[in-house]
């Protein structure tokens, strides 16, 4: 329901943003027309493939918009773990993008332009295709990145149904970790957290969560398990050697390590 309401808001504001952007104006218009049709899934210009625009021109339009950093904007706060998982995906995919960091609290928090972009006032937000697509939720961003909404994103797409099922399961498992981790920090229930992590340790395929290739599951898990390891670890000493090995592997990669901050938030 929140996404549907937000989509209605975006349909009202997208034309205004696109009119104020001169770069790729023709391409923006073609993408926008495709988006305003009922189907909200890639390819975003699918309507043109039905006769309004040739497949070749559609591909050129989408490719041009993905490859230009100015047409993909990532609005974030670097201390937020939910924003960090989307940031990891952009970096691992080597996607061209521009970052806008905002303060969420205090006198400088949540500027008007950001609330117009996402009335819920939460980060992250990803603007794709020159602002014709705006994604206001970290999980939605991961979904759309692996579907190819940004250049290089499709490299994170699972190569088969079995791996896709593993990705889905790990993302579900990460969501289960969050309330347990909160109780560990706030109420000292660390044993409960470690019991859960031990039950997940054997599910690590190696070297990454779902096997030889990085997926959005790794991006979804990294910010939270890095915080847990930093606060309660090392995880291998707590009976989670596979998770610790995976975490070390991620930390060796610039796409993940670049997102680690000296000051950071938990997830509440």
Short mmCIF file of C-alpha atoms in Angstrom, two decimals, residues 3-225:
data_model
loop_
_atom_site.label_atom_id
_atom_site.label_comp_id
_atom_site.label_asym_id
_atom_site.label_seq_id
_atom_site.Cartn_x
_atom_site.Cartn_y
_atom_site.Cartn_z
CA UNK A 3 4.48 1.66 -2.50
CA UNK A 4 1.24 2.19 -4.45
CA UNK A 5 0.64 5.51 -2.72
CA UNK A 6 4.21 6.50 -3.35
CA UNK A 7 3.91 5.53 -7.03
CA UNK A 8 0.91 7.85 -7.39
CA UNK A 9 2.98 10.62 -5.86
CA UNK A 10 5.80 9.91 -8.29
CA UNK A 11 3.55 10.02 -11.33
CA UNK A 12 2.54 13.54 -10.31
CA UNK A 13 6.10 14.74 -9.74
CA UNK A 14 8.13 12.89 -12.37
CA UNK A 15 7.04 15.13 -15.26
CA UNK A 16 8.10 18.22 -13.33
CA UNK A 17 11.55 16.75 -12.63
CA UNK A 18 12.01 15.58 -16.20
CA UNK A 19 11.02 18.96 -17.63
CA UNK A 20 13.70 20.59 -15.49
CA UNK A 21 16.36 18.23 -16.86
CA UNK A 22 17.64 19.06 -20.31
CA UNK A 23 20.19 16.27 -20.61
CA UNK A 24 18.79 13.27 -22.52
CA UNK A 25 15.40 14.99 -22.62
CA UNK A 26 14.15 12.87 -25.50
CA UNK A 27 15.21 9.68 -23.75
CA UNK A 28 13.61 10.79 -20.51
CA UNK A 29 10.34 11.38 -22.29
CA UNK A 30 10.37 7.92 -23.85
CA UNK A 31 11.13 6.24 -20.56
CA UNK A 32 8.50 8.29 -18.74
CA UNK A 33 5.77 7.33 -21.18
CA UNK A 34 6.61 3.69 -20.67
CA UNK A 35 6.53 4.07 -16.89
CA UNK A 36 3.14 5.67 -16.78
CA UNK A 37 1.65 2.52 -18.20
CA UNK A 38 0.35 -0.02 -15.67
CA UNK A 39 3.27 -2.46 -15.82
CA UNK A 40 6.02 -1.43 -13.37
CA UNK A 41 8.84 -3.82 -14.17
CA UNK A 42 11.84 -3.91 -16.53
CA UNK A 43 12.19 -3.23 -19.36
CA UNK A 44 10.79 0.17 -18.47
CA UNK A 45 10.09 1.04 -22.10
CA UNK A 46 8.29 -2.23 -22.83
CA UNK A 47 5.32 -0.36 -24.25
CA UNK A 48 7.47 0.90 -27.09
CA UNK A 49 8.38 -2.65 -28.01
CA UNK A 50 4.71 -3.16 -28.82
CA UNK A 51 4.85 -0.63 -31.63
CA UNK A 52 5.26 2.82 -30.11
CA UNK A 53 9.03 2.59 -30.42
CA UNK A 54 11.33 0.00 -31.95
CA UNK A 55 13.15 -2.50 -29.76
CA UNK A 56 16.49 -1.14 -30.91
CA UNK A 57 15.67 2.43 -29.91
CA UNK A 58 14.27 1.21 -26.61
CA UNK A 59 17.50 -0.62 -25.83
CA UNK A 60 19.56 2.42 -26.82
CA UNK A 61 17.44 4.67 -24.59
CA UNK A 62 17.69 2.39 -21.57
CA UNK A 63 21.40 1.76 -22.07
CA UNK A 64 22.21 5.45 -22.40
CA UNK A 65 20.35 6.27 -19.22
CA UNK A 66 21.98 3.46 -17.25
CA UNK A 67 25.51 4.32 -18.34
CA UNK A 68 25.43 8.00 -17.41
CA UNK A 69 26.20 8.62 -13.70
CA UNK A 70 24.07 11.77 -13.82
CA UNK A 71 20.98 9.68 -14.49
CA UNK A 72 21.34 7.37 -11.46
CA UNK A 73 21.29 9.15 -8.11
CA UNK A 74 21.68 7.40 -4.76
CA UNK A 75 20.31 9.37 -1.80
CA UNK A 76 21.63 8.02 1.47
CA UNK A 77 23.07 8.45 4.91
CA UNK A 78 26.29 6.47 5.17
CA UNK A 79 25.68 5.41 8.77
CA UNK A 80 22.39 3.63 8.01
CA UNK A 81 22.68 -0.15 7.49
CA UNK A 82 19.63 -0.34 5.24
CA UNK A 83 21.13 2.30 2.98
CA UNK A 84 24.48 0.52 3.19
CA UNK A 85 23.13 -2.70 1.69
CA UNK A 86 21.93 -0.79 -1.38
CA UNK A 87 25.27 1.02 -1.51
CA UNK A 88 27.07 -2.33 -1.47
CA UNK A 89 25.03 -3.53 -4.44
CA UNK A 90 25.82 -0.39 -6.46
CA UNK A 91 29.53 -0.69 -5.69
CA UNK A 92 29.79 -4.43 -6.30
CA UNK A 93 27.94 -4.00 -9.59
CA UNK A 94 30.34 -1.16 -10.49
CA UNK A 95 27.32 0.88 -11.50
CA UNK A 96 27.81 4.52 -12.49
CA UNK A 97 25.91 6.73 -10.06
CA UNK A 98 26.00 9.98 -8.15
CA UNK A 99 25.60 10.01 -4.37
CA UNK A 100 23.71 12.59 -2.36
CA UNK A 101 24.17 12.20 1.38
CA UNK A 102 21.63 13.80 3.69
CA UNK A 103 21.34 14.23 7.43
CA UNK A 104 18.17 12.66 8.79
CA UNK A 105 18.11 14.37 12.17
CA UNK A 106 18.68 17.81 13.65
CA UNK A 107 18.33 21.21 12.03
CA UNK A 108 19.86 20.04 8.74
CA UNK A 109 17.80 16.86 8.45
CA UNK A 110 15.40 15.85 5.67
CA UNK A 111 15.48 18.74 3.19
CA UNK A 112 12.33 19.64 1.29
CA UNK A 113 13.59 18.25 -2.02
CA UNK A 114 14.11 14.87 -0.35
CA UNK A 115 10.63 14.78 1.18
CA UNK A 116 9.23 15.57 -2.25
CA UNK A 117 11.20 12.64 -3.61
CA UNK A 118 10.16 10.29 -0.79
CA UNK A 119 7.36 11.60 1.47
CA UNK A 120 8.08 8.79 3.97
CA UNK A 121 11.41 10.49 4.69
CA UNK A 122 13.46 7.29 4.78
CA UNK A 123 16.75 6.35 3.14
CA UNK A 124 17.91 4.92 0.85
CA UNK A 125 16.31 6.26 -2.29
CA UNK A 126 17.57 5.40 -5.75
CA UNK A 127 16.64 7.49 -8.78
CA UNK A 128 17.11 5.58 -12.03
CA UNK A 129 16.68 6.47 -15.70
CA UNK A 130 17.16 10.16 -15.09
CA UNK A 131 14.55 10.31 -12.34
CA UNK A 132 11.83 8.51 -14.30
CA UNK A 133 12.07 5.66 -11.77
CA UNK A 134 12.45 6.38 -8.07
CA UNK A 135 12.90 3.49 -5.65
CA UNK A 136 12.27 4.39 -1.98
CA UNK A 137 13.05 1.10 -0.23
CA UNK A 138 16.29 -0.85 0.25
CA UNK A 139 14.84 -4.25 -0.63
CA UNK A 140 13.11 -2.85 -3.69
CA UNK A 141 16.40 -1.27 -4.73
CA UNK A 142 18.16 -4.64 -4.47
CA UNK A 143 15.41 -6.26 -6.54
CA UNK A 144 15.62 -3.67 -9.29
CA UNK A 145 19.42 -3.56 -9.34
CA UNK A 146 19.66 -7.28 -10.04
CA UNK A 147 16.98 -6.86 -12.71
CA UNK A 148 19.23 -4.37 -14.50
CA UNK A 149 17.88 -0.97 -13.47
CA UNK A 150 21.50 0.25 -13.28
CA UNK A 151 24.42 -0.60 -15.51
CA UNK A 152 26.14 -3.76 -14.27
CA UNK A 153 23.31 -4.66 -11.91
CA UNK A 154 22.31 -7.76 -13.82
CA UNK A 155 25.69 -9.26 -12.85
CA UNK A 156 24.17 -9.81 -9.41
CA UNK A 157 21.24 -11.78 -10.79
CA UNK A 158 21.21 -15.47 -9.77
CA UNK A 159 22.34 -17.73 -12.58
CA UNK A 160 19.76 -20.46 -11.92
CA UNK A 161 16.56 -21.13 -10.00
CA UNK A 162 18.39 -23.00 -7.25
CA UNK A 163 20.63 -20.02 -6.49
CA UNK A 164 17.65 -17.69 -6.74
CA UNK A 165 15.93 -19.77 -4.04
CA UNK A 166 19.06 -19.52 -1.87
CA UNK A 167 19.15 -15.74 -2.33
CA UNK A 168 15.52 -15.46 -1.32
CA UNK A 169 16.09 -17.63 1.75
CA UNK A 170 19.14 -15.67 2.91
CA UNK A 171 17.32 -12.37 2.54
CA UNK A 172 14.51 -13.80 4.65
CA UNK A 173 17.02 -15.04 7.22
CA UNK A 174 18.61 -11.59 7.46
CA UNK A 175 15.21 -10.10 8.28
CA UNK A 176 14.91 -12.63 11.11
CA UNK A 177 18.29 -11.60 12.51
CA UNK A 178 17.28 -7.96 12.96
CA UNK A 179 14.86 -8.25 15.93
CA UNK A 180 17.11 -10.81 17.64
CA UNK A 181 20.14 -8.56 17.18
CA UNK A 182 18.21 -5.65 18.63
CA UNK A 183 17.45 -7.67 21.77
CA UNK A 184 21.11 -8.65 22.02
CA UNK A 185 22.21 -5.02 22.04
CA UNK A 186 19.41 -3.53 24.12
CA UNK A 187 18.65 -6.39 26.52
CA UNK A 188 21.88 -8.37 26.55
CA UNK A 189 20.32 -11.47 24.95
CA UNK A 190 23.49 -12.35 23.07
CA UNK A 191 23.07 -16.10 23.48
CA UNK A 192 19.81 -16.01 21.53
CA UNK A 193 21.54 -14.16 18.69
CA UNK A 194 24.49 -16.54 18.54
CA UNK A 195 22.19 -19.55 18.58
CA UNK A 196 20.42 -18.16 15.53
CA UNK A 197 23.67 -17.38 13.73
CA UNK A 198 25.02 -20.87 14.43
CA UNK A 199 21.92 -22.34 12.82
CA UNK A 200 22.64 -20.28 9.70
CA UNK A 201 26.38 -20.92 9.57
CA UNK A 202 26.10 -24.24 7.75
CA UNK A 203 23.97 -22.61 5.07
CA UNK A 204 26.94 -20.57 3.80
CA UNK A 205 27.86 -22.16 0.45
CA UNK A 206 31.20 -20.34 0.21
CA UNK A 207 33.02 -18.27 -0.58
CA UNK A 208 29.86 -16.15 -0.73
CA UNK A 209 26.53 -16.89 0.90
CA UNK A 210 25.06 -18.56 -2.18
CA UNK A 211 28.20 -19.92 -3.80
CA UNK A 212 30.96 -18.71 -6.08
CA UNK A 213 29.23 -15.54 -7.19
CA UNK A 214 28.23 -12.43 -5.26
CA UNK A 215 24.49 -11.87 -5.14
CA UNK A 216 22.21 -9.33 -3.52
CA UNK A 217 21.99 -11.74 -0.57
CA UNK A 218 25.58 -10.81 0.32
CA UNK A 219 24.75 -7.13 -0.01
CA UNK A 220 21.66 -7.55 2.18
CA UNK A 221 23.52 -9.40 4.94
CA UNK A 222 26.85 -7.58 5.07
CA UNK A 223 25.92 -4.37 6.98
CA UNK A 224 24.13 -6.25 9.74
CA UNK A 225 26.55 -9.14 10.22
#
